[in-house]
Short mmCIF file of C-alpha atoms and ligand atoms in Angstrom, two decimals:
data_model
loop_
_atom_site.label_atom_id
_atom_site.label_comp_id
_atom_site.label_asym_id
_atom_site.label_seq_id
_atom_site.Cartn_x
_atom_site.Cartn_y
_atom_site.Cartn_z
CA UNK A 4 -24.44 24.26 37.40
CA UNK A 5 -21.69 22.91 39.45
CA UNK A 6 -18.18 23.28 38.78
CA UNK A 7 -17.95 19.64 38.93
CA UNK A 8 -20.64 18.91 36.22
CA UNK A 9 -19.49 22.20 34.14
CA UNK A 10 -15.94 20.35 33.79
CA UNK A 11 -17.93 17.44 32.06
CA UNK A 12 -19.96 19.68 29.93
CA UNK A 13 -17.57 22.06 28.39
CA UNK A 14 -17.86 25.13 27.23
CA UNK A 15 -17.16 25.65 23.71
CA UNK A 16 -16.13 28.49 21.46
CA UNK A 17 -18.50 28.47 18.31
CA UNK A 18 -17.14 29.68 15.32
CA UNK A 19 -18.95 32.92 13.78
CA UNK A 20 -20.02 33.07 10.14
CA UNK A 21 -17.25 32.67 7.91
CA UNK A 22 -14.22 32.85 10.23
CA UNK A 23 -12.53 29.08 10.09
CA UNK A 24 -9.55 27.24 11.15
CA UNK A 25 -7.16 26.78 8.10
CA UNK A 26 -6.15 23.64 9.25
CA UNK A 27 -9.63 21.67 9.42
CA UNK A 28 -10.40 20.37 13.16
CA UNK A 29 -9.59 16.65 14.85
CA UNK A 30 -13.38 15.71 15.32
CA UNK A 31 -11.84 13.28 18.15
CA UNK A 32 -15.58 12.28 19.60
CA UNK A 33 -16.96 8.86 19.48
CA UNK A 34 -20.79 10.38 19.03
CA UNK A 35 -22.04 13.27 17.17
CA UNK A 36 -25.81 14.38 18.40
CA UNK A 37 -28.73 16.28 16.71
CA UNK A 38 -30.86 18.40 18.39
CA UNK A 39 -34.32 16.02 18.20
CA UNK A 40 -34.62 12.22 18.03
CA UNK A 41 -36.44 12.85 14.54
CA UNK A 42 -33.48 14.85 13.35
CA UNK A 43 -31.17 11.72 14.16
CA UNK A 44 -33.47 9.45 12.11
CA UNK A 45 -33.17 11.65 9.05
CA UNK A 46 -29.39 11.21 9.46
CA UNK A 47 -29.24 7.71 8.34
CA UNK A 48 -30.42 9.15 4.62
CA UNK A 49 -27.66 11.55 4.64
CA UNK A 50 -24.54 9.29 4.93
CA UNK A 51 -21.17 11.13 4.33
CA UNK A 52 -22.81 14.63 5.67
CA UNK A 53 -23.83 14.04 8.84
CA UNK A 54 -22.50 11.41 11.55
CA UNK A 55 -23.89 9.85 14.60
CA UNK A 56 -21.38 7.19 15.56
CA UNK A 57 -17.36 6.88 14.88
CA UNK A 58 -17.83 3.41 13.62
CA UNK A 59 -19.93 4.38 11.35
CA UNK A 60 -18.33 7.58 9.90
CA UNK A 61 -16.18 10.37 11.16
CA UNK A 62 -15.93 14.07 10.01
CA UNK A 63 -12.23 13.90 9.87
CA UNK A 64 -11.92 10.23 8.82
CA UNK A 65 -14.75 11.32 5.70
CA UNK A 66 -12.35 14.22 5.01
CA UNK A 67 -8.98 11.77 3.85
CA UNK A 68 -11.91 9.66 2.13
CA UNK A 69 -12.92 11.87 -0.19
CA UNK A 70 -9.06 13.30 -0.11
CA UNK A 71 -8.16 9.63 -1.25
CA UNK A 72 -10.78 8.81 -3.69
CA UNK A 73 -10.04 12.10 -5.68
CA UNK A 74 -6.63 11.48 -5.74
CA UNK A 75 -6.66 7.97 -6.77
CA UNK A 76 -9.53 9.10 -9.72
CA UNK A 77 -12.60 7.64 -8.14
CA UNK A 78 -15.48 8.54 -6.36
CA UNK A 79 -15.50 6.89 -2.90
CA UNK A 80 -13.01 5.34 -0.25
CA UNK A 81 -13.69 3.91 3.08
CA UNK A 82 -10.75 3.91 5.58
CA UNK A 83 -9.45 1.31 8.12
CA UNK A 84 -6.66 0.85 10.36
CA UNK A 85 -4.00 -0.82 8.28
CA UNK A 86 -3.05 -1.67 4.69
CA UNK A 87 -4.02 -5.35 5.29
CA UNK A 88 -7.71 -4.61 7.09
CA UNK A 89 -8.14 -2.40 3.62
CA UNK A 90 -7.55 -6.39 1.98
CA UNK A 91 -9.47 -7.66 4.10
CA UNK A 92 -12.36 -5.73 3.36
CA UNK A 93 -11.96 -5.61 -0.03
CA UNK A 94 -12.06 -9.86 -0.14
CA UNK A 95 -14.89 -10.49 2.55
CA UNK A 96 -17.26 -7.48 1.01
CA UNK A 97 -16.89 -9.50 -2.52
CA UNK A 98 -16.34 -13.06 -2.09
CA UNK A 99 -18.45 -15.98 -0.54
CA UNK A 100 -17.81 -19.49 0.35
CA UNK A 101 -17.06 -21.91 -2.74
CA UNK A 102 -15.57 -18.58 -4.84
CA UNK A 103 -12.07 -18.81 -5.85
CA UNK A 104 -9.37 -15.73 -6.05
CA UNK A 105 -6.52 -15.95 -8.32
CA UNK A 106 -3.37 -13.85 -6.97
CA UNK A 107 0.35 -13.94 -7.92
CA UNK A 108 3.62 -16.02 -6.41
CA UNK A 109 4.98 -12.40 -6.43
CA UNK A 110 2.70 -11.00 -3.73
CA UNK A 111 2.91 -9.44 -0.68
CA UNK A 112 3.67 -12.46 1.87
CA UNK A 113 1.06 -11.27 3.96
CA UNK A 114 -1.48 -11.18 0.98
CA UNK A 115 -0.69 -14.65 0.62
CA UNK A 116 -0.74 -16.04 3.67
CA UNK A 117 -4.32 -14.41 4.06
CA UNK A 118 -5.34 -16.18 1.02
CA UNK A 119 -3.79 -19.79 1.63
CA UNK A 120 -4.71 -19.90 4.91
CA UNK A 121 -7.17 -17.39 6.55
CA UNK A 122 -9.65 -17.32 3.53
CA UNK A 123 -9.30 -21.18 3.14
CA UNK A 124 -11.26 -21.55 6.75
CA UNK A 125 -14.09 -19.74 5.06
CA UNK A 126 -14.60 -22.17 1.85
CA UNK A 127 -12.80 -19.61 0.09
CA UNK A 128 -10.31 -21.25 -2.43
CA UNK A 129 -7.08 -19.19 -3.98
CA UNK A 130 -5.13 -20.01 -6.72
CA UNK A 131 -1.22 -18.59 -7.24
CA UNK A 132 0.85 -18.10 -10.72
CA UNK A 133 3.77 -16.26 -11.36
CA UNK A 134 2.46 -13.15 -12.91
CA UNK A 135 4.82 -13.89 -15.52
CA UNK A 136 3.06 -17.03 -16.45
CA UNK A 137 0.28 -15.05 -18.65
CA UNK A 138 -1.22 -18.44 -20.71
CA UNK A 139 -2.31 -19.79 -17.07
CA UNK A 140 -3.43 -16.58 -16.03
CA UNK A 141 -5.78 -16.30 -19.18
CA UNK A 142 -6.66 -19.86 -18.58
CA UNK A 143 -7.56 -19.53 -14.86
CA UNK A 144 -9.53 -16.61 -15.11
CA UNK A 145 -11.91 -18.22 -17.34
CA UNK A 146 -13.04 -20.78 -15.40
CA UNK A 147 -16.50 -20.20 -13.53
CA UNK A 148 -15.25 -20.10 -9.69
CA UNK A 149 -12.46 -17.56 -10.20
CA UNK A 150 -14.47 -14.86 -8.86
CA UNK A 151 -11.13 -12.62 -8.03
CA UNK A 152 -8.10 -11.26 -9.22
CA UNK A 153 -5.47 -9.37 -6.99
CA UNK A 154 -2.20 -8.08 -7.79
CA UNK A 155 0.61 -5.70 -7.28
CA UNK A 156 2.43 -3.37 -9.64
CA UNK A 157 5.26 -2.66 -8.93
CA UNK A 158 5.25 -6.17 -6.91
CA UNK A 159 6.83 -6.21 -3.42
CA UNK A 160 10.12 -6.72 -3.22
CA UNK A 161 10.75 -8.12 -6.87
CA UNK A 162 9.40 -4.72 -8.67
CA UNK A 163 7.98 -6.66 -11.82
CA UNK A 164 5.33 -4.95 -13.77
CA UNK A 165 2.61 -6.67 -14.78
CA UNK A 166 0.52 -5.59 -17.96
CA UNK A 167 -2.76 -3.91 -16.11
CA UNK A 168 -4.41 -3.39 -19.30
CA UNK A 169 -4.25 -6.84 -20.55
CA UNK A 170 -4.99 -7.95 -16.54
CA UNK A 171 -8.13 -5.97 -16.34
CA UNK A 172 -9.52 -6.86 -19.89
CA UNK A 173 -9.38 -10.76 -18.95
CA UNK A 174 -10.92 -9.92 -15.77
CA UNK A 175 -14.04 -8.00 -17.04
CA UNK A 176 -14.34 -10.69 -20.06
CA UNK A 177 -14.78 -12.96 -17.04
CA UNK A 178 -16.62 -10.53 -14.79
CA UNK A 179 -13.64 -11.50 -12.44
CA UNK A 180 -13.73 -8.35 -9.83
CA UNK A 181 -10.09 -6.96 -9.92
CA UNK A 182 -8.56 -5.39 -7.07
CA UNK A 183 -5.40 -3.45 -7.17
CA UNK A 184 -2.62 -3.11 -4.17
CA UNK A 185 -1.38 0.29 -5.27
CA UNK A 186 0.79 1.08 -2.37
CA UNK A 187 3.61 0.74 -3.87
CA UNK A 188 3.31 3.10 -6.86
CA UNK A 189 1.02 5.30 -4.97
CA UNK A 190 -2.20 7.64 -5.60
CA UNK A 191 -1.22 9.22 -8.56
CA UNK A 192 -0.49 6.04 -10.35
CA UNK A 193 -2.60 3.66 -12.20
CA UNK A 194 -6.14 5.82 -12.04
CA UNK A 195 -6.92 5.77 -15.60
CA UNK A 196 -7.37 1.54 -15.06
CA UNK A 197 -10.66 -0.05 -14.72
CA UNK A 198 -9.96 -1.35 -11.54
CA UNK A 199 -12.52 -2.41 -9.57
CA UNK A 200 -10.90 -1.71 -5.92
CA UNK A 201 -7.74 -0.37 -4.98
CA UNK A 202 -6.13 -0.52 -1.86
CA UNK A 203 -3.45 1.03 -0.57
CA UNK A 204 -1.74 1.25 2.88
CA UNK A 205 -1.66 4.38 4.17
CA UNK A 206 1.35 3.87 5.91
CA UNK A 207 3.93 4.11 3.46
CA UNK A 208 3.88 6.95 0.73
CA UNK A 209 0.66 8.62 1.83
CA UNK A 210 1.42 8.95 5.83
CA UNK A 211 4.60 9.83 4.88
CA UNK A 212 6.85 9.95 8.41
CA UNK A 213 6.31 6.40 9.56
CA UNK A 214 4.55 7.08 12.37
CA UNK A 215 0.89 5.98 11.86
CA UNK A 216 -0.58 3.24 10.25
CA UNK A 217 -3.57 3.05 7.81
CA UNK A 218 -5.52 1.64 5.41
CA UNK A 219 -7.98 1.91 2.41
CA UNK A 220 -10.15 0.66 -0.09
CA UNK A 221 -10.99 2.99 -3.38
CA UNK A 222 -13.69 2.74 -5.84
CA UNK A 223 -16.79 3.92 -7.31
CA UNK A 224 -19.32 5.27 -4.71
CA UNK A 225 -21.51 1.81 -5.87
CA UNK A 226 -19.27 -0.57 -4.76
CA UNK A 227 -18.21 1.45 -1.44
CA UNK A 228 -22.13 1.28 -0.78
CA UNK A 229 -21.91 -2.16 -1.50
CA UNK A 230 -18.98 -3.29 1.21
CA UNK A 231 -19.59 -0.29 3.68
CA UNK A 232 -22.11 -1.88 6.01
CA UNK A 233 -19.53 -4.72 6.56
CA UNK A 234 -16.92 -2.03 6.93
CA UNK A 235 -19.17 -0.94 10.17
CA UNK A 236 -19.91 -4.49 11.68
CA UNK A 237 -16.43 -5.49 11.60
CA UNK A 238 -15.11 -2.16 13.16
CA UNK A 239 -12.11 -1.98 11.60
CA UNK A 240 -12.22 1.94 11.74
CA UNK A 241 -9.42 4.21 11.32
CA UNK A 242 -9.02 6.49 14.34
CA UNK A 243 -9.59 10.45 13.87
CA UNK A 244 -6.61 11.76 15.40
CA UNK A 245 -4.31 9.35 12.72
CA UNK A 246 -6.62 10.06 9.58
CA UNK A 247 -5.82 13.86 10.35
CA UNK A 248 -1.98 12.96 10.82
CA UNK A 249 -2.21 11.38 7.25
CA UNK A 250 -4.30 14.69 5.99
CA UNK A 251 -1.18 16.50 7.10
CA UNK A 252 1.05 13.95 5.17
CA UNK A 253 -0.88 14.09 2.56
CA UNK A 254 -0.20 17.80 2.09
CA UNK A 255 3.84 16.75 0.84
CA UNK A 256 2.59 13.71 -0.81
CA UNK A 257 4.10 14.91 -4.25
CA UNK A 258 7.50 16.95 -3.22
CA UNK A 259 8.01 13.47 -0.89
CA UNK A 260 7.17 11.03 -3.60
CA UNK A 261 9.40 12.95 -6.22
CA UNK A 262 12.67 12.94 -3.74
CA UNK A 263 11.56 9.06 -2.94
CA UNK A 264 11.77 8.76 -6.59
CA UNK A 265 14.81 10.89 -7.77
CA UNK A 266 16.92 8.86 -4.89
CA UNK A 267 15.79 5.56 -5.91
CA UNK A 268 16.48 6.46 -9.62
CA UNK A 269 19.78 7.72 -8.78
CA UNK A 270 20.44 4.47 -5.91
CA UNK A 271 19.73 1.99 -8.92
CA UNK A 272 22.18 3.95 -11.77
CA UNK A 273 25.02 3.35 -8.88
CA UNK A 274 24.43 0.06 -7.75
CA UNK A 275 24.19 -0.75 -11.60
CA UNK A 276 27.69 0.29 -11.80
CA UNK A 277 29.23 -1.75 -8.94
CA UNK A 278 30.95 -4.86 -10.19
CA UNK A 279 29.83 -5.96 -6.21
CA UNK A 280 26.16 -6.23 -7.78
CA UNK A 281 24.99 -9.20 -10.35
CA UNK A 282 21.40 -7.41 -11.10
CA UNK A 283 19.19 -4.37 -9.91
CA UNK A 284 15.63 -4.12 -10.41
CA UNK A 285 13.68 -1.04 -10.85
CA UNK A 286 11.27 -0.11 -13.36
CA UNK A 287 12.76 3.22 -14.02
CA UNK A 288 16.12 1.83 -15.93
CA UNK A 289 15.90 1.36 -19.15
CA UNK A 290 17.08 -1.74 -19.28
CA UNK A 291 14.91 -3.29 -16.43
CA UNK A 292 12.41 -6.00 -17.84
CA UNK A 293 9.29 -3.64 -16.47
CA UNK A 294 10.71 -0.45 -18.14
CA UNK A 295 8.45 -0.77 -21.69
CA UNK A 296 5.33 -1.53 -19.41
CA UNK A 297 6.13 1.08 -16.67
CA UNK A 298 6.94 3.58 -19.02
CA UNK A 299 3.53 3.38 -20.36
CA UNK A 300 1.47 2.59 -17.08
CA UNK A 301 3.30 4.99 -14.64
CA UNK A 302 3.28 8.46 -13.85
CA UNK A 303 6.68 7.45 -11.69
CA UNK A 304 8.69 4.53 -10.72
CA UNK A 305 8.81 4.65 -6.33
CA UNK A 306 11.24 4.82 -4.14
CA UNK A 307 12.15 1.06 -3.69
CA UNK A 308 15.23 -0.45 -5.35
CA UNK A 309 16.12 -4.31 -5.00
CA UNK A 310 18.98 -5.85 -5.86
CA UNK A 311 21.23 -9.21 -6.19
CA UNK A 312 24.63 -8.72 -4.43
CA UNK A 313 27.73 -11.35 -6.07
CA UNK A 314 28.03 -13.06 -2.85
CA UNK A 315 26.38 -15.86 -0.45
CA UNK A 316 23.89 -15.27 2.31
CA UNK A 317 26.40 -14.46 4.93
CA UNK A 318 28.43 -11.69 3.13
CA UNK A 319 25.15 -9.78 2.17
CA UNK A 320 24.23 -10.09 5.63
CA UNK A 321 27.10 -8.88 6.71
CA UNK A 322 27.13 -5.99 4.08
CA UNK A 323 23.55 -5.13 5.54
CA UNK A 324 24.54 -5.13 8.99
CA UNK A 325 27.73 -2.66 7.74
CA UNK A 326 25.22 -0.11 6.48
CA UNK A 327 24.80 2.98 9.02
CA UNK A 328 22.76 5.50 7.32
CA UNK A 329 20.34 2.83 6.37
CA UNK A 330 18.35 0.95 8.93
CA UNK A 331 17.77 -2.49 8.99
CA UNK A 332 13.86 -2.44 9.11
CA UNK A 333 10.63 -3.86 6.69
CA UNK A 334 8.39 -0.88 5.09
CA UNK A 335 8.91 2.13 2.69
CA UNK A 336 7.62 5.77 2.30
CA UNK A 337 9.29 6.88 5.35
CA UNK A 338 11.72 9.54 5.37
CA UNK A 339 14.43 7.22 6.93
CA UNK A 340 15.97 4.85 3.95
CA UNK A 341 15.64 1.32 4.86
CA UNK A 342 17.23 -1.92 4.21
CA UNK A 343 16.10 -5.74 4.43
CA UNK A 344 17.70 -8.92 3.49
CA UNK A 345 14.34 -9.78 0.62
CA UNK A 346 14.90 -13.38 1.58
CA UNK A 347 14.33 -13.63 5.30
CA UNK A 348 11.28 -11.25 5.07
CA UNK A 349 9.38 -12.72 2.43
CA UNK A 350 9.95 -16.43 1.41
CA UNK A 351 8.85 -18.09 4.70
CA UNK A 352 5.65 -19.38 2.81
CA UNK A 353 7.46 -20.75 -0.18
CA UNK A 354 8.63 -23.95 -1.02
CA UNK A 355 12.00 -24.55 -2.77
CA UNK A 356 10.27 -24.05 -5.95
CA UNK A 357 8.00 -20.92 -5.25
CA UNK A 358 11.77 -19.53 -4.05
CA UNK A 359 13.29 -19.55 -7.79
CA UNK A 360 9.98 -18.58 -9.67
CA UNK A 361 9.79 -15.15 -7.20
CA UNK A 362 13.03 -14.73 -8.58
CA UNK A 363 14.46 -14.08 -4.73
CA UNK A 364 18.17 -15.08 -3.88
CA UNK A 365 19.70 -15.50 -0.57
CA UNK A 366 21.95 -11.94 -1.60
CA UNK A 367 18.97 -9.92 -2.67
CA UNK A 368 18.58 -6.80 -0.78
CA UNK A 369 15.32 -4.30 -0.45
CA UNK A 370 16.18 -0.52 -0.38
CA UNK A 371 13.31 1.66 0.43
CA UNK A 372 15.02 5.02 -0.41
CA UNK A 373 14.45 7.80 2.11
CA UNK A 374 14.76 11.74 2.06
CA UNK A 375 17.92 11.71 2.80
CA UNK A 376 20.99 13.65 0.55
CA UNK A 377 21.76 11.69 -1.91
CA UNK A 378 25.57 12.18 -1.56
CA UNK A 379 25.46 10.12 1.88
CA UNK A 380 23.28 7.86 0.65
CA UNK A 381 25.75 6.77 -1.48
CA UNK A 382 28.52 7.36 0.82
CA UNK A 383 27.23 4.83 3.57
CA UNK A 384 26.62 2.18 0.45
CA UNK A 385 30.51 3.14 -0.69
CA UNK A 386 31.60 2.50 2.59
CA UNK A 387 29.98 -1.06 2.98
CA UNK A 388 30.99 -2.27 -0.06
CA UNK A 389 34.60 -1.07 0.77
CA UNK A 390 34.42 -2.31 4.25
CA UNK A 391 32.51 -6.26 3.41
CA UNK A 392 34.01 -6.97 -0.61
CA UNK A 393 37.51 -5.42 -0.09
CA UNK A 394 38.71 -7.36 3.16
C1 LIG B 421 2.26 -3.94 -1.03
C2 LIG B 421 1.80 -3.87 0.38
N1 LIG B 421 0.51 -4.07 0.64
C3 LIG B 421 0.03 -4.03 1.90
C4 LIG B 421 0.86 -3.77 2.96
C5 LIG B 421 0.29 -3.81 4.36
O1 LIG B 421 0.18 -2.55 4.90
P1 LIG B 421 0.02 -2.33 6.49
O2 LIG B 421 1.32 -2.66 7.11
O3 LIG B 421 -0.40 -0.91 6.60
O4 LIG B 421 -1.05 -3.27 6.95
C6 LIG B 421 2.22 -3.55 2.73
C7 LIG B 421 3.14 -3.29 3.84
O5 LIG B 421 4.34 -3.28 3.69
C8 LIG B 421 2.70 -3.59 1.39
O6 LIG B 421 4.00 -3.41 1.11
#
């Protein structure tokens, strides 16, 4: 062979026997081949154990699957390239034209805006409530076109806790399929639900470092038979080299999520004592309105704090813009803490009265709590206050 064609078809070094990498391999290669045309047909029956096309499924991409589902108490997961393709999945594998998806005010914007607008070109109708408002929520999932319910717990960025038990009882009364945006509270939380779907971005918590982004949808092996052909057509496929950086994440998951935890915890008992602060929210206070239901559906609280400063618009702005430990950026689950003005990022598809039922101000401010020592933490938050409430 020539050297020219030998540099195309590389040599490899087999493993022999039992002697294996600890760390499993990247399987960064578009197609997989078999060693007979007949041996590639029988591959199609074997789905999950042997692989043909990337699309379709990928060693290392079926590895954080079944990592996923396991964690998360379920059988199956199919990954995709961000939180919001794992939606997107999860609503066009389920719903049709004419069916009708109930979701909450308190949302993630971009949740909503998929719903109002992009599912609305399809025939597909939505309907919002506050998930506070539980009469309507009973009421609306009883009627015959509600075919969906989404929601949030802890919801993004106003951390209120719905009651999942109560949620997914109405919802199978109604045979309304419920799917559950666990990112925020994470993999370990919320398994022992009867959720249909969850999805989670695997961006924040599971990633860990903020440098990939991710996606997926978790359920029983029926239902991820049920939505995976459309997972192939629309080729929203996470890419091997990222599934194995979230692998590696994956391997901190619960030292990372405790320190997320313990620093949010200990973020929210200070800001509670700051006469600079009208209100904090976060489900692990004891006097937060989610504690009772938290308590009892939570294995932890997150790393996300949000708050109401005493001041107008400008001032918290200004007390943002002070911070220097924190950066001024959207997200969470990285080991940077982060810090966003709630207002700006996630009203833009409100009206005036969609505004006061979210319960956001124009001085509430997002904290997505780091890794960071604690002590400086509080230091750089000291040091704002001093610099913007004592001038
Ligand atoms: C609750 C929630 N769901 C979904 C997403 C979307 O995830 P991604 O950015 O990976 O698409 C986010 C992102 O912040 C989120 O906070």
């Amino acid at each position: 062979m020539k050297k020219n064609t030998k540099l195309i078809h590389q040599k490899r070094i087999e493993l022999l026997n039992e002697n294996k990498s600890l760390i499993s391999p990247i399987y960064q290669s578009v197609k997989f081949s078999f060693p007979s045309i007949e041996e590639g047909l029988k591959a199609e029956d074997t789905y999950g154990n042997q692989f043909e096309y990337s699309r379709v499924s990928n060693p290392t991409v079926r590895e954080l699957e079944l990592m996923l589902a396991d964690l998360q108490d379920k059988e199956d997961s199919i990954c995709v390239s961000s939180g919001m393709a794992s939606i997107w999945l999860s609503m066009l594998g389920n719903l049709k034209s004419g069916d009708c998806v109930l979701y909450f005010l308190e949302s993630y914007q971009p949740t909503r805006v998929m719903l109002k607008k992009f599912l609305r070109n399809f025939g597909i109708e939505s309907i919002a409530l506050s998930i506070r408002d539980f009469d309507s929520i009973k009421n609306t999932l009883s009627r015959k076109e509600v075919k969906m319910l989404i929601f949030e717990s802890p919801t993004n960025p106003m951390l209120q806790i719905p009651d999942i038990e109560k949620l997914v009882f109405l919802a199978k009364e109604n045979s309304v399929i419920t799917i559950m945006d666990n990112t925020w509270a994470g993999l370990h939380n919320h398994g022992q639900f009867g959720i249909d779907y969850f999805i989670h971005s695997l961006t924040k918590y599971a990633s860990g470092h903020g440098d990939v982004m991710g996606g997926a949808v978790i359920s029983s092996s029926k239902n991820i038979k049920k939505i995976k052909p459309l997972a192939v057509n629309m080729g929203s496929i996470l890419d091997p080299a990222t599934a194995y950086l979230i692998m590696r994440g994956l391997k901190t998951y619960h030292l990372r999520v405790d320190r997320h935890e313990t620093n949010a915890f200990k973020i929210a008992n200070f800001l509670k004592n700051r006469s600079e602060v009208k209100k904090v929210f976060y489900p692990g206070l004891e006097d937060d309105d989610g504690y009772n239901l938290a308590k009892k559906q939570m294995k932890s609280y997150g790393g996300v704090v949000t708050f109401h400063l005493d001041c107008n618009k400008d001032k918290a702005w200004n007390f943002i813009n002070s911070l220097k430990l924190f950066t001024t950026a959207s997200s969470l689950g990285s080991p940077e803490s982060l810090v966003i003005p709630a207002h700006l990022f996630f009203t833009k598809d409100f009206n005036k009265k969609e505004i006061s039922l979210s319960g956001i101000q124009d001085s509430t401010i997002r904290l997505s709590l780091g890794l960071e020592d604690i002590d400086d933490l509080i230091f750089d938050l000291s040091e704002a206050f001093d610099r913007i409430f004592k001038l």
